[in-house]
């Protein structure tokens, strides 16, 4: 009996063992089957090896300065620029591993110990997602679902994680994880995050900064120091990361304690298309790139995506010089604006900000402004009638308006905001290397968010006396005149019919002085109109226009003598390129903004080809430069040489005598002031840098009433001076302070002490050679 009982127990035990192994092996089989089904796509679409090799992520196009800095990016939703593992600091990687996956280097995508722990304790002692699994979720799975789907998603994560581990090295997976994550505030990927939150490149981050960014992996919305105004929570989360780093011996206890006591020390630097450095240049570049993309398809015929293909655009802009240019505008314009506002109070000027306009003219100007406004365009698109649109301009509305002391949130009628904005003076500035054509700085306005119109490339305004060097250069080239050649300052009348004039033209000198003679150098230095008129009467308008066209000016210029005084409308871009020819020994070089374009793999897609041509002789160019040196030695630009007191009125308006520049080096330049002081110009040159500055209001009817402040020497020259002063103080820049190079064979005398007037007395005023008789 006992034997039968023992036999039965043995059979039962064997049966249990058999069933155990059946169930166990069945479980393994089922798990394996589930994973196989998942890998085959039965639980939802899975990436194939091609997709694993090239995960589809939107990469922003990066704009890179000539000194290697990121000026900005083009993107729609993803502001992402990938970095390699080698560009990540060690403590950033250590912080990630210590916090997210301590056994990262020990597993192949799935942490078995962590998974079992999560299973038995239902996740109360931490989750089990490895870095590879989290990357799989970011790249291919998406946001975690609820109910049964969350389990199928988890299985897909496991499968993809193991595939990623086979496809990539551990280091590549870490780099991909940092590059894919969204840190909020347009900070897509670690490079954007480092820049936006700390104004640094990833390899410049310190330990506590790395810890804060790694802490955001848990929840970038909750632990975002900006988005939810949660600096305390973000700091606490950062300290958790520091504790984890200490726990796994990446940092010492002492280091942990000292870093946990610090503040976040953010340097929040938002990256948007309307913020940051070189915004107007970036807007120009957007158009340049779209044109390039239109004409340069990919090898397979598809078009490049400016906002998603991760192109790199290498520009000629120098980030240091660009910053100095923007600083110069920010320093000078508020002072000039304060004086303009002081002169245009309703009591002093009932038609402020306009002058010389009656009410009907002002109404017409404002109505034209309405029709050109964004509000008009939007409402017209919505099908609103003209009457409804006009009425909307008289309804108070909430708005944020620009001021030099910061944005102002206010309630204002749109029509009043238009008048308010028309009272502002605007700058335009461009700086260029005359030998290479490389544009170093581009400031199209004072605030791109509020004023999108680019006064470098779009805006064309009367150039005033800055046009005169073109007349002088033509005369030097054709008549071989010396800067020391004297001409009468007396009044001149060019009769109707001569040079195509419809009526007699008798220009006046701004100082009202007409007696005696002046050298050409003194005449240009003091911008004497009658002598410039005599020169264009000798050579005729058409040769001047021909020269200007060869200098790269594409704007239409009428062939009449009055162009000698700058009646033509040109833009800053054209003027800088034209003046650069004089500094470049008579060779015109087309301005260059983009040196080359690369794809995300570093393959060069575009390489610029220099465009240059001989325009005038080296001798003519040098003599013209010597003429313009007189402007800064004893003419309208002499304040560049003076040692004025750096003193300002209590309301920040600049004292006219306070020009603390005191440049000692050779500078060739020309100021320009248009009729009624509507436009102020200064063109300044040293041997390897030519810079042009324009200042004026949106409408020419808004201007200074007197020339004290309304001249180019007061409106534009200070911006040039502040910019150049900063450039010279930066020892990393190579801005020349040497003399302009003298031609080896110079037949025209430029030393007035050695000059004899008889050398050029073959061209008296009343005679014009037949070949020049236009």
XYZ file of C-alpha atoms in Angstrom:
774
model
C 0.000 0.000 0.000
C 2.765 2.382 0.969
C 4.605 1.491 -2.210
C 1.573 2.359 -4.359
C 1.205 5.662 -2.507
C 4.861 6.492 -3.104
C 4.537 5.613 -6.790
C 1.509 7.886 -7.109
C 3.361 10.763 -5.443
C 6.242 10.247 -7.826
C 3.908 10.292 -10.807
C 2.176 13.434 -9.497
C 5.517 15.181 -9.017
C 6.633 14.219 -12.492
C 3.336 15.497 -13.780
C 3.825 18.805 -12.004
C 7.332 19.075 -13.349
C 6.112 18.263 -16.820
C 3.345 20.862 -16.641
C 5.734 23.388 -15.175
C 8.085 22.958 -18.103
C 5.206 22.952 -20.555
C 3.867 26.190 -19.096
C 7.323 27.670 -18.732
C 8.365 26.818 -22.265
C 4.951 27.843 -23.548
C 5.376 31.181 -21.792
C 8.768 31.616 -23.350
C 7.331 30.603 -26.700
C 4.432 33.026 -26.315
C 6.782 35.842 -25.312
C 9.020 35.013 -28.244
C 5.958 34.821 -30.502
C 4.739 38.201 -29.292
C 8.146 39.730 -29.966
C 8.290 38.072 -33.375
C 4.794 39.318 -34.212
C 5.801 42.786 -33.048
C 8.915 42.694 -35.185
C 6.797 41.602 -38.166
C 4.463 44.562 -37.618
C 1.474 42.640 -36.257
C 1.220 45.060 -33.292
C 1.549 48.129 -35.476
C 3.921 49.568 -38.062
C 7.587 49.015 -37.273
C 10.610 50.727 -38.810
C 12.660 48.714 -41.253
C 16.445 48.773 -41.298
C 16.489 51.643 -43.794
C 14.484 53.769 -41.389
C 16.675 52.688 -38.488
C 19.721 53.708 -40.487
C 18.209 57.112 -41.350
C 15.612 58.083 -38.725
C 13.413 60.826 -40.169
C 13.739 63.974 -38.082
C 13.330 67.565 -39.151
C 16.644 69.392 -39.005
C 16.819 73.177 -39.022
C 18.970 74.991 -41.555
C 21.822 76.633 -39.680
C 23.235 80.074 -40.568
C 26.923 80.227 -39.696
C 29.045 83.380 -39.470
C 32.540 83.740 -40.917
C 33.964 83.325 -37.403
C 32.084 80.073 -36.808
C 29.155 81.306 -34.705
C 25.506 80.413 -35.278
C 23.651 83.541 -36.369
C 20.261 81.847 -36.470
C 18.272 79.007 -37.997
C 15.447 78.407 -40.426
C 12.816 76.012 -39.121
C 9.049 75.511 -38.888
C 8.509 73.424 -35.771
C 11.828 71.725 -35.052
C 14.758 74.002 -34.180
C 17.153 71.080 -34.280
C 20.834 71.001 -35.210
C 22.501 67.666 -34.401
C 25.847 67.305 -32.650
C 28.169 64.306 -32.508
C 29.052 62.386 -29.365
C 32.499 64.004 -29.348
C 30.862 67.412 -28.962
C 29.123 66.395 -25.721
C 30.964 67.097 -22.452
C 31.664 64.014 -20.337
C 29.702 65.317 -17.340
C 26.603 65.734 -19.530
C 26.768 62.059 -20.561
C 27.516 61.047 -16.957
C 24.461 62.949 -15.733
C 22.251 61.196 -18.295
C 23.462 57.695 -17.432
C 23.353 58.258 -13.671
C 19.784 59.546 -13.852
C 18.161 57.602 -16.669
C 20.020 54.286 -17.099
C 22.774 53.406 -14.604
C 23.475 50.026 -16.271
C 23.460 51.498 -19.787
C 26.771 49.944 -20.811
C 25.800 46.512 -19.406
C 22.623 45.739 -21.393
C 21.678 45.421 -25.047
C 18.630 47.649 -25.067
C 16.561 46.048 -22.292
C 17.545 46.196 -18.626
C 16.386 42.805 -17.260
C 16.961 43.734 -13.623
C 15.118 46.999 -13.991
C 12.269 45.297 -15.829
C 11.806 42.634 -13.133
C 11.962 45.282 -10.412
C 9.315 47.346 -12.164
C 7.160 44.231 -12.646
C 7.279 43.024 -9.052
C 6.904 46.465 -7.446
C 4.464 47.790 -10.070
C 6.769 50.669 -10.916
C 6.849 52.094 -7.365
C 10.645 51.754 -7.209
C 11.289 53.314 -10.592
C 10.616 52.490 -14.194
C 12.614 50.248 -16.446
C 12.927 52.243 -19.662
C 16.492 52.281 -20.872
C 17.975 55.141 -22.870
C 17.630 52.974 -25.970
C 13.930 52.375 -25.236
C 13.333 56.080 -24.673
C 15.055 56.839 -27.965
C 12.889 54.234 -29.685
C 9.795 55.900 -28.273
C 10.989 59.344 -29.393
C 11.879 58.229 -32.895
C 9.266 55.666 -33.827
C 6.612 54.922 -31.190
C 5.394 58.303 -30.044
C 3.429 59.399 -26.991
C 2.572 56.595 -24.548
C -1.032 55.423 -24.910
C -3.371 54.185 -22.202
C -5.163 50.875 -21.582
C -4.031 47.835 -23.590
C -2.174 49.907 -26.164
C 0.443 50.924 -23.637
C 1.539 47.268 -23.340
C 1.805 46.789 -27.084
C 3.750 50.047 -27.297
C 6.115 48.813 -24.605
C 6.741 45.630 -26.582
C 7.461 47.682 -29.695
C 9.889 49.828 -27.697
C 11.742 46.687 -26.557
C 12.012 45.340 -30.090
C 13.157 48.660 -31.575
C 15.585 49.230 -28.682
C 17.350 45.942 -29.370
C 17.485 46.776 -33.071
C 18.962 50.190 -32.300
C 21.602 48.527 -30.128
C 22.590 46.306 -33.056
C 22.543 49.194 -35.528
C 24.443 51.825 -33.543
C 27.192 52.093 -30.968
C 26.385 53.111 -27.401
C 27.904 56.517 -28.052
C 25.826 57.077 -31.193
C 22.626 56.197 -29.307
C 23.439 58.739 -26.588
C 24.119 61.442 -29.199
C 20.853 60.621 -30.996
C 18.942 60.809 -27.712
C 20.334 64.234 -26.887
C 19.660 65.423 -30.427
C 16.053 64.238 -30.612
C 14.677 65.516 -27.321
C 12.421 68.594 -27.160
C 13.496 70.832 -24.268
C 10.718 73.406 -24.873
C 10.892 77.058 -25.966
C 12.015 76.031 -29.485
C 14.948 74.157 -27.907
C 14.880 70.988 -30.017
C 17.940 68.932 -29.241
C 20.842 69.589 -26.910
C 22.531 72.193 -29.092
C 19.474 74.442 -29.229
C 18.825 73.832 -25.516
C 22.364 74.823 -24.521
C 22.100 77.950 -26.657
C 18.606 79.008 -25.587
C 18.928 78.391 -21.851
C 22.606 79.225 -21.316
C 23.806 80.936 -24.538
C 26.481 78.274 -24.943
C 27.544 75.453 -27.197
C 27.063 71.964 -25.635
C 30.780 71.474 -24.999
C 30.813 74.734 -22.995
C 28.205 73.600 -20.451
C 29.310 73.183 -16.853
C 28.149 70.393 -14.505
C 25.165 72.162 -12.973
C 23.938 73.325 -16.396
C 24.220 69.785 -17.727
C 22.341 68.497 -14.675
C 19.468 70.933 -15.253
C 19.101 69.924 -18.892
C 19.238 66.207 -18.060
C 16.657 66.800 -15.344
C 14.284 68.062 -18.035
C 14.236 64.602 -19.652
C 11.714 63.526 -17.016
C 9.238 66.168 -18.174
C 10.457 69.143 -20.198
C 7.193 70.993 -19.654
C 6.985 70.522 -15.889
C 10.684 71.139 -15.268
C 11.060 74.038 -17.687
C 12.418 77.109 -15.875
C 10.698 79.475 -18.326
C 7.515 77.935 -19.639
C 5.715 77.387 -16.336
C 7.754 79.876 -14.342
C 8.919 76.909 -12.257
C 12.520 77.702 -11.299
C 12.116 76.065 -7.866
C 10.861 72.771 -9.293
C 13.508 72.864 -12.007
C 16.215 73.517 -9.435
C 14.980 70.643 -7.243
C 14.989 68.314 -10.233
C 18.517 69.452 -11.130
C 19.608 68.636 -7.590
C 18.156 65.130 -7.930
C 20.375 64.649 -10.974
C 23.400 65.898 -9.025
C 22.569 63.420 -6.249
C 22.421 60.603 -8.778
C 25.794 61.655 -10.153
C 27.251 61.527 -6.652
C 25.576 58.154 -5.972
C 27.316 56.569 -8.941
C 30.663 58.286 -8.209
C 30.654 60.701 -11.135
C 31.136 63.639 -8.753
C 32.198 63.925 -5.119
C 29.873 64.605 -2.227
C 31.530 67.996 -1.738
C 30.945 68.939 -5.381
C 27.321 67.821 -5.158
C 26.671 69.923 -2.051
C 28.316 73.050 -3.471
C 26.462 72.793 -6.798
C 23.099 72.075 -5.181
C 23.397 75.367 -3.275
C 23.713 77.419 -6.488
C 20.983 79.078 -8.526
C 20.082 78.000 -12.054
C 21.946 80.991 -13.543
C 20.032 80.969 -16.808
C 21.043 83.128 -19.737
C 17.809 82.796 -21.601
C 18.451 83.575 -25.254
C 15.343 82.829 -27.306
C 15.829 81.736 -30.898
C 13.121 82.911 -33.225
C 13.061 84.444 -36.663
C 12.454 87.902 -35.161
C 14.940 87.776 -32.285
C 18.671 87.488 -31.944
C 21.500 88.849 -34.031
C 21.467 89.836 -37.727
C 17.684 89.515 -38.077
C 17.447 91.673 -41.202
C 20.297 89.803 -42.849
C 18.606 86.494 -41.997
C 15.403 87.754 -43.637
C 17.399 88.603 -46.764
C 19.046 85.181 -46.596
C 15.641 83.487 -46.415
C 14.847 84.892 -49.864
C 18.322 84.034 -51.154
C 17.949 80.418 -50.036
C 14.464 80.008 -51.493
C 15.747 81.241 -54.861
C 18.718 78.887 -54.648
C 16.501 75.911 -53.721
C 14.184 76.694 -56.619
C 17.035 76.460 -59.107
C 19.095 73.680 -57.492
C 17.136 70.445 -56.933
C 18.492 67.323 -55.248
C 20.078 64.611 -57.432
C 16.761 62.708 -57.371
C 14.875 65.786 -58.596
C 13.228 66.626 -55.270
C 13.545 70.113 -53.808
C 15.568 70.788 -50.696
C 13.532 71.647 -47.616
C 14.900 74.834 -46.085
C 13.170 74.060 -42.788
C 13.810 70.321 -42.464
C 16.880 69.136 -44.394
C 19.543 70.390 -42.004
C 21.428 72.540 -44.500
C 24.340 74.660 -43.326
C 24.711 78.119 -44.850
C 28.159 79.635 -44.382
C 27.997 83.420 -44.572
C 30.488 86.263 -44.716
C 28.938 88.051 -41.740
C 31.358 88.383 -38.825
C 29.380 87.905 -35.610
C 31.662 90.306 -33.688
C 31.377 93.081 -36.247
C 27.644 92.470 -36.596
C 27.231 92.860 -32.843
C 29.297 96.070 -32.844
C 27.155 97.440 -35.668
C 23.920 96.653 -33.832
C 25.357 98.103 -30.615
C 26.257 101.322 -32.442
C 22.675 101.650 -33.672
C 21.319 100.904 -30.205
C 23.613 103.509 -28.693
C 23.028 106.382 -31.105
C 19.431 106.069 -32.281
C 17.662 106.549 -28.900
C 19.542 109.835 -28.405
C 18.747 111.048 -31.890
C 15.120 109.978 -31.487
C 14.863 111.812 -28.156
C 15.956 115.047 -29.839
C 13.549 114.472 -32.714
C 10.663 113.914 -30.281
C 11.715 117.015 -28.337
C 11.474 119.102 -31.490
C 8.169 117.548 -32.557
C 5.910 117.978 -29.556
C 2.388 119.124 -30.523
C 3.200 122.549 -29.084
C 6.317 123.005 -31.197
C 4.889 121.243 -34.263
C 1.089 120.959 -34.535
C 1.429 118.611 -37.532
C 3.943 116.330 -35.769
C 5.660 114.250 -36.835
C 5.266 115.816 -40.283
C 6.586 119.145 -41.532
C 5.465 121.294 -44.476
C 2.222 119.300 -44.909
C -1.299 120.616 -44.541
C -4.081 118.491 -43.068
C -5.343 117.215 -46.413
C -1.847 116.020 -47.338
C -1.467 114.318 -43.950
C -4.857 112.599 -44.363
C -3.835 111.337 -47.801
C -0.514 110.071 -46.427
C -2.236 108.228 -43.570
C -4.812 106.694 -45.898
C -2.017 105.439 -48.126
C -0.375 103.973 -45.027
C -3.619 102.166 -44.144
C -3.780 100.516 -47.537
C -0.167 99.327 -47.206
C -0.667 97.919 -43.689
C -0.922 94.286 -42.609
C -4.289 95.023 -40.995
C -5.697 96.130 -44.364
C -4.308 93.054 -46.115
C -5.718 90.619 -43.547
C -9.169 92.215 -43.395
C -9.329 92.432 -47.171
C -8.535 88.706 -47.355
C -11.364 88.081 -44.884
C -13.777 89.788 -47.284
C -14.314 92.982 -45.282
C -15.485 96.065 -47.151
C -13.274 99.128 -47.457
C -15.633 101.052 -45.193
C -15.365 98.376 -42.479
C -11.594 98.293 -42.747
C -11.229 102.072 -42.450
C -13.597 102.100 -39.480
C -11.491 99.480 -37.700
C -8.556 101.893 -37.621
C -10.532 104.135 -35.243
C -11.414 101.390 -32.739
C -9.114 101.150 -29.684
C -7.438 97.766 -29.429
C -4.866 95.997 -27.263
C -1.421 96.097 -28.791
C 2.259 95.991 -27.971
C 4.256 98.866 -29.445
C 7.967 99.495 -29.764
C 9.872 102.043 -27.705
C 13.578 102.502 -27.118
C 12.979 101.801 -23.419
C 11.278 98.466 -24.121
C 7.991 97.194 -25.491
C 4.834 98.878 -24.200
C 1.544 97.007 -23.728
C -1.192 99.543 -24.354
C -4.640 100.238 -25.786
C -4.480 102.418 -28.850
C -6.366 103.139 -32.040
C -4.552 101.569 -34.997
C -4.568 104.945 -36.756
C -2.797 106.479 -33.746
C -0.261 103.665 -33.697
C 0.465 104.374 -37.373
C 1.172 108.018 -36.609
C 3.262 106.937 -33.602
C 5.392 104.649 -35.738
C 5.823 107.268 -38.460
C 7.569 109.459 -35.898
C 10.488 107.043 -35.616
C 13.813 107.557 -37.351
C 15.256 104.396 -38.902
C 18.822 103.275 -39.668
C 20.342 101.235 -42.465
C 23.950 100.082 -42.332
C 26.230 97.740 -44.266
C 29.951 97.008 -43.881
C 32.060 95.240 -46.485
C 35.625 94.156 -47.237
C 36.367 95.914 -50.560
C 38.966 93.374 -51.703
C 36.911 90.195 -51.228
C 33.412 91.663 -51.393
C 32.569 89.890 -48.131
C 29.781 91.676 -46.282
C 30.773 91.794 -42.607
C 27.770 93.504 -41.016
C 24.191 94.183 -42.123
C 21.756 96.217 -40.035
C 18.521 96.806 -41.934
C 16.692 98.544 -39.104
C 16.418 98.889 -35.358
C 13.964 96.132 -34.401
C 12.867 93.413 -36.825
C 9.924 92.346 -34.686
C 8.255 95.746 -35.120
C 9.860 97.042 -38.337
C 10.405 94.438 -41.058
C 11.367 96.834 -43.837
C 15.059 96.398 -44.673
C 16.796 99.744 -45.183
C 19.937 98.086 -46.568
C 18.531 96.261 -49.560
C 14.880 97.309 -49.914
C 14.856 100.984 -49.039
C 15.999 103.505 -51.642
C 16.403 107.135 -50.638
C 18.023 110.249 -52.020
C 21.747 109.997 -51.421
C 22.531 113.711 -51.272
C 26.178 114.710 -51.337
C 27.393 111.115 -51.052
C 26.835 111.024 -54.828
C 29.417 113.778 -55.434
C 32.502 111.485 -55.385
C 31.113 109.783 -58.499
C 31.073 113.144 -60.283
C 34.594 113.957 -59.074
C 35.860 110.497 -60.098
C 34.444 110.951 -63.606
C 36.147 114.338 -63.909
C 39.459 112.962 -62.631
C 39.258 109.999 -64.998
C 38.434 112.064 -68.076
C 40.091 115.418 -67.369
C 43.054 114.216 -65.278
C 42.306 116.779 -62.576
C 44.301 116.996 -59.359
C 42.641 117.350 -55.912
C 44.601 120.585 -55.753
C 43.047 122.041 -58.902
C 41.116 125.213 -58.111
C 37.709 126.207 -59.411
C 35.541 129.262 -58.744
C 32.904 128.922 -56.047
C 30.718 131.486 -57.806
C 27.165 130.742 -58.888
C 26.595 128.820 -62.099
C 23.533 128.401 -64.290
C 23.206 125.516 -66.704
C 20.860 126.770 -69.364
C 17.745 124.944 -70.550
C 18.508 122.405 -73.262
C 22.103 121.840 -72.162
C 22.664 118.238 -70.990
C 18.971 117.553 -71.473
C 17.720 120.095 -68.905
C 14.170 121.348 -69.464
C 14.748 124.603 -67.611
C 17.728 126.580 -66.289
C 19.397 125.007 -63.219
C 21.184 127.224 -60.709
C 22.235 125.259 -57.603
C 22.902 127.093 -54.356
C 25.576 126.473 -51.743
C 24.249 125.421 -48.350
C 26.446 127.997 -46.566
C 25.387 130.824 -48.942
C 29.029 131.651 -49.775
C 29.949 132.142 -53.440
C 33.160 134.172 -53.746
C 36.722 133.098 -54.447
C 38.202 129.770 -55.501
C 38.563 126.405 -53.826
C 40.618 123.318 -54.545
C 38.627 120.248 -55.486
C 39.672 118.677 -52.186
C 38.315 121.607 -50.193
C 35.210 121.778 -52.375
C 34.329 118.137 -51.726
C 35.258 118.406 -48.050
C 32.827 121.273 -47.624
C 30.278 119.902 -50.096
C 30.245 123.016 -52.274
C 27.380 122.542 -54.715
C 28.412 125.081 -57.326
C 31.795 123.455 -57.924
C 30.201 120.005 -58.257
C 27.781 121.561 -60.771
C 30.726 122.974 -62.743
C 32.305 119.520 -62.880
C 29.190 117.790 -64.200
C 28.780 120.626 -66.682
C 32.268 119.799 -67.969
C 31.846 116.028 -68.255
C 28.078 115.733 -68.739
C 25.602 113.579 -66.765
C 25.773 110.462 -68.957
C 29.464 109.610 -68.292
C 28.714 109.892 -64.556
C 25.766 107.520 -64.937
C 27.892 105.136 -67.001
C 30.490 105.072 -64.234
C 27.898 104.524 -61.519
C 26.390 101.607 -63.440
C 29.821 100.016 -63.735
C 30.122 100.434 -59.964
C 27.186 98.089 -59.533
C 24.307 100.552 -59.175
C 21.196 99.120 -60.813
C 18.709 101.826 -59.817
C 17.503 104.125 -62.568
C 19.225 107.517 -62.651
C 17.955 110.262 -64.993
C 20.585 111.878 -67.205
C 20.231 115.451 -65.906
C 22.828 117.700 -64.241
C 20.981 117.813 -60.895
C 22.054 114.220 -60.158
C 25.415 115.760 -59.228
C 23.874 116.860 -55.914
C 22.415 113.439 -55.132
C 18.811 113.613 -56.306
C 18.866 109.925 -57.264
C 17.310 107.302 -54.976
C 19.768 104.496 -54.178
C 20.055 101.971 -51.360
C 22.814 101.345 -48.840
C 23.801 98.074 -50.519
C 24.474 99.813 -53.853
C 26.324 102.708 -52.241
C 28.688 100.522 -50.210
C 29.542 98.338 -53.204
C 30.183 101.414 -55.364
C 32.407 103.148 -52.788
C 34.303 99.898 -52.213
C 35.621 100.153 -55.778
C 37.598 103.269 -54.830
C 39.161 101.450 -51.863
C 39.903 98.438 -54.096
C 42.072 100.360 -56.572
C 39.338 100.794 -59.168
C 38.174 97.151 -59.241
C 34.484 96.551 -58.568
C 33.784 93.404 -56.536
C 30.201 92.267 -56.195
C 29.127 91.952 -52.541
C 29.165 88.381 -51.242
C 26.933 87.180 -48.408
C 27.155 83.370 -48.750
C 30.463 81.559 -49.265
C 29.093 78.015 -49.498
C 26.190 75.714 -48.575
C 26.486 72.187 -47.205
C 23.952 69.417 -46.669
C 23.586 67.687 -43.304
C 26.402 65.280 -44.198
C 28.874 68.045 -45.002
C 28.689 67.692 -48.788
C 29.199 71.069 -50.467
C 26.155 71.975 -52.548
C 27.085 75.538 -53.507
C 30.343 77.475 -53.720
C 30.267 81.158 -54.591
C 32.189 82.451 -57.590
C 33.723 85.926 -57.162
C 32.494 88.567 -59.595
C 34.769 91.520 -60.273
C 35.657 93.908 -63.067
C 37.990 96.822 -63.720
C 36.033 100.067 -63.687
C 38.526 102.913 -63.339
C 42.294 103.119 -63.217
C 44.148 102.591 -59.947
C 45.311 106.191 -60.215
C 41.781 107.619 -60.542
C 40.614 105.505 -57.614
C 43.501 106.654 -55.418
C 43.026 110.342 -56.276
C 39.309 110.059 -55.485
C 40.181 108.468 -52.132
C 42.587 111.340 -51.387
C 39.768 113.763 -52.160
C 37.504 111.994 -49.698
C 40.210 111.967 -47.030
C 39.816 115.740 -47.034
C 36.218 115.301 -45.795
C 37.446 113.822 -42.499
C 40.515 116.059 -42.249
C 38.875 119.464 -42.583
C 35.329 119.045 -43.855
C 31.919 117.829 -42.754
C 33.438 114.663 -41.282
C 36.098 116.411 -39.210
C 34.260 115.618 -35.975
C 35.710 112.130 -36.332
C 39.042 113.764 -35.446
C 37.859 115.966 -32.598
C 38.068 115.235 -28.901
C 34.596 116.214 -27.736
C 33.235 115.645 -24.267
C 31.180 112.508 -23.860
C 28.334 114.427 -22.236
C 24.610 114.119 -22.759
C 21.521 115.934 -21.604
C 19.386 114.468 -18.853
C 16.872 113.155 -21.399
C 19.693 111.346 -23.270
C 19.681 113.730 -26.219
C 23.166 114.037 -27.622
C 25.048 117.313 -27.361
C 26.163 118.167 -30.868
C 29.709 119.026 -29.775
C 30.088 115.754 -27.878
C 31.832 113.474 -30.394
C 34.456 111.547 -28.405
C 35.938 109.611 -31.330
C 39.367 111.136 -32.023
C 40.424 108.819 -34.846
C 44.047 109.280 -35.886
C 44.254 106.934 -38.875
C 43.493 107.847 -42.515
C 39.746 107.780 -43.229
C 38.124 108.559 -46.560
C 34.480 109.439 -46.388
C 31.564 111.599 -47.391
C 28.554 112.918 -45.560
C 25.224 113.392 -47.273
C 22.187 115.469 -46.378
C 19.128 115.685 -48.585
C 16.671 118.508 -49.116
C 14.795 119.479 -45.943
C 17.034 117.157 -43.878
C 14.931 114.091 -44.736
C 17.916 111.760 -45.151
C 21.296 111.653 -43.446
C 24.172 109.612 -44.888
C 27.766 108.826 -44.067
C 30.034 106.688 -46.211
C 33.341 105.857 -44.516
C 36.349 103.868 -45.753
C 39.621 102.502 -44.466
C 41.788 100.304 -46.728
C 40.046 97.005 -45.915
C 36.591 98.061 -44.737
C 33.907 100.201 -46.355
C 30.786 101.042 -44.360
C 27.696 103.004 -45.288
C 25.063 104.378 -42.921
C 21.687 105.962 -43.696
C 19.230 107.441 -41.190
C 15.781 108.855 -41.901
C 12.083 108.507 -41.185
C 9.655 106.234 -43.014
C 8.080 109.255 -44.725
C 10.222 112.116 -46.000
C 7.727 114.582 -44.539
C 8.970 113.565 -41.076
C 12.367 115.190 -40.574
C 14.344 117.659 -38.491
C 13.431 121.271 -39.054
C 17.050 122.475 -38.917
C 20.310 121.142 -40.260
C 21.959 121.132 -36.824
C 20.604 117.658 -36.190
C 19.286 116.895 -39.681
C 22.639 116.589 -41.437
C 24.430 113.344 -42.200
C 27.241 114.289 -39.843
C 24.807 114.271 -36.905
C 22.362 111.571 -38.009
C 24.562 108.874 -39.579
C 28.232 109.586 -38.866
C 28.028 108.762 -35.115
C 26.849 105.210 -35.901
C 29.844 104.706 -38.197
C 32.192 106.117 -35.566
C 30.846 103.995 -32.704
C 31.033 100.902 -34.876
C 34.589 101.535 -36.036
C 35.738 102.422 -32.532
C 34.503 99.026 -31.305
C 36.136 97.259 -34.252
C 39.487 98.885 -33.529
C 39.243 98.016 -29.827
C 38.763 94.332 -30.711
C 42.275 92.995 -31.204
C 40.937 89.792 -32.774
C 39.814 91.792 -35.806
C 42.183 92.956 -38.500
C 40.677 96.312 -39.427
C 43.323 98.482 -41.092
C 44.522 101.782 -39.650
C 47.178 102.238 -42.333
C 47.344 104.596 -45.316
C 45.601 103.735 -48.556
C 48.189 102.191 -50.882
C 49.695 104.694 -53.303
C 50.023 103.551 -56.944
C 53.595 103.021 -58.113
C 53.026 105.240 -61.133
C 51.067 108.300 -60.034
C 50.954 111.056 -62.649
C 48.383 113.243 -60.872
C 49.804 115.408 -58.119
C 48.000 114.937 -54.787
C 50.430 117.004 -52.697
C 49.053 120.511 -52.943
C 52.301 122.069 -51.710
C 54.022 120.725 -54.817
C 51.112 121.409 -57.152
C 51.036 124.183 -59.728
C 47.626 125.437 -60.937
C 49.002 125.935 -64.431
C 49.128 122.147 -64.858
C 45.344 122.038 -65.230
C 44.556 125.463 -66.629
C 43.868 123.960 -70.051
C 40.192 123.563 -69.105
C 38.707 126.982 -68.295
C 35.030 126.988 -67.257
C 33.722 128.486 -70.468
C 35.326 125.797 -72.668
C 34.200 122.180 -72.962
C 36.106 119.761 -75.243
C 34.061 118.425 -78.128
C 34.410 114.809 -76.992
C 32.844 115.721 -73.658
C 30.157 118.043 -74.979
C 26.910 116.356 -73.959
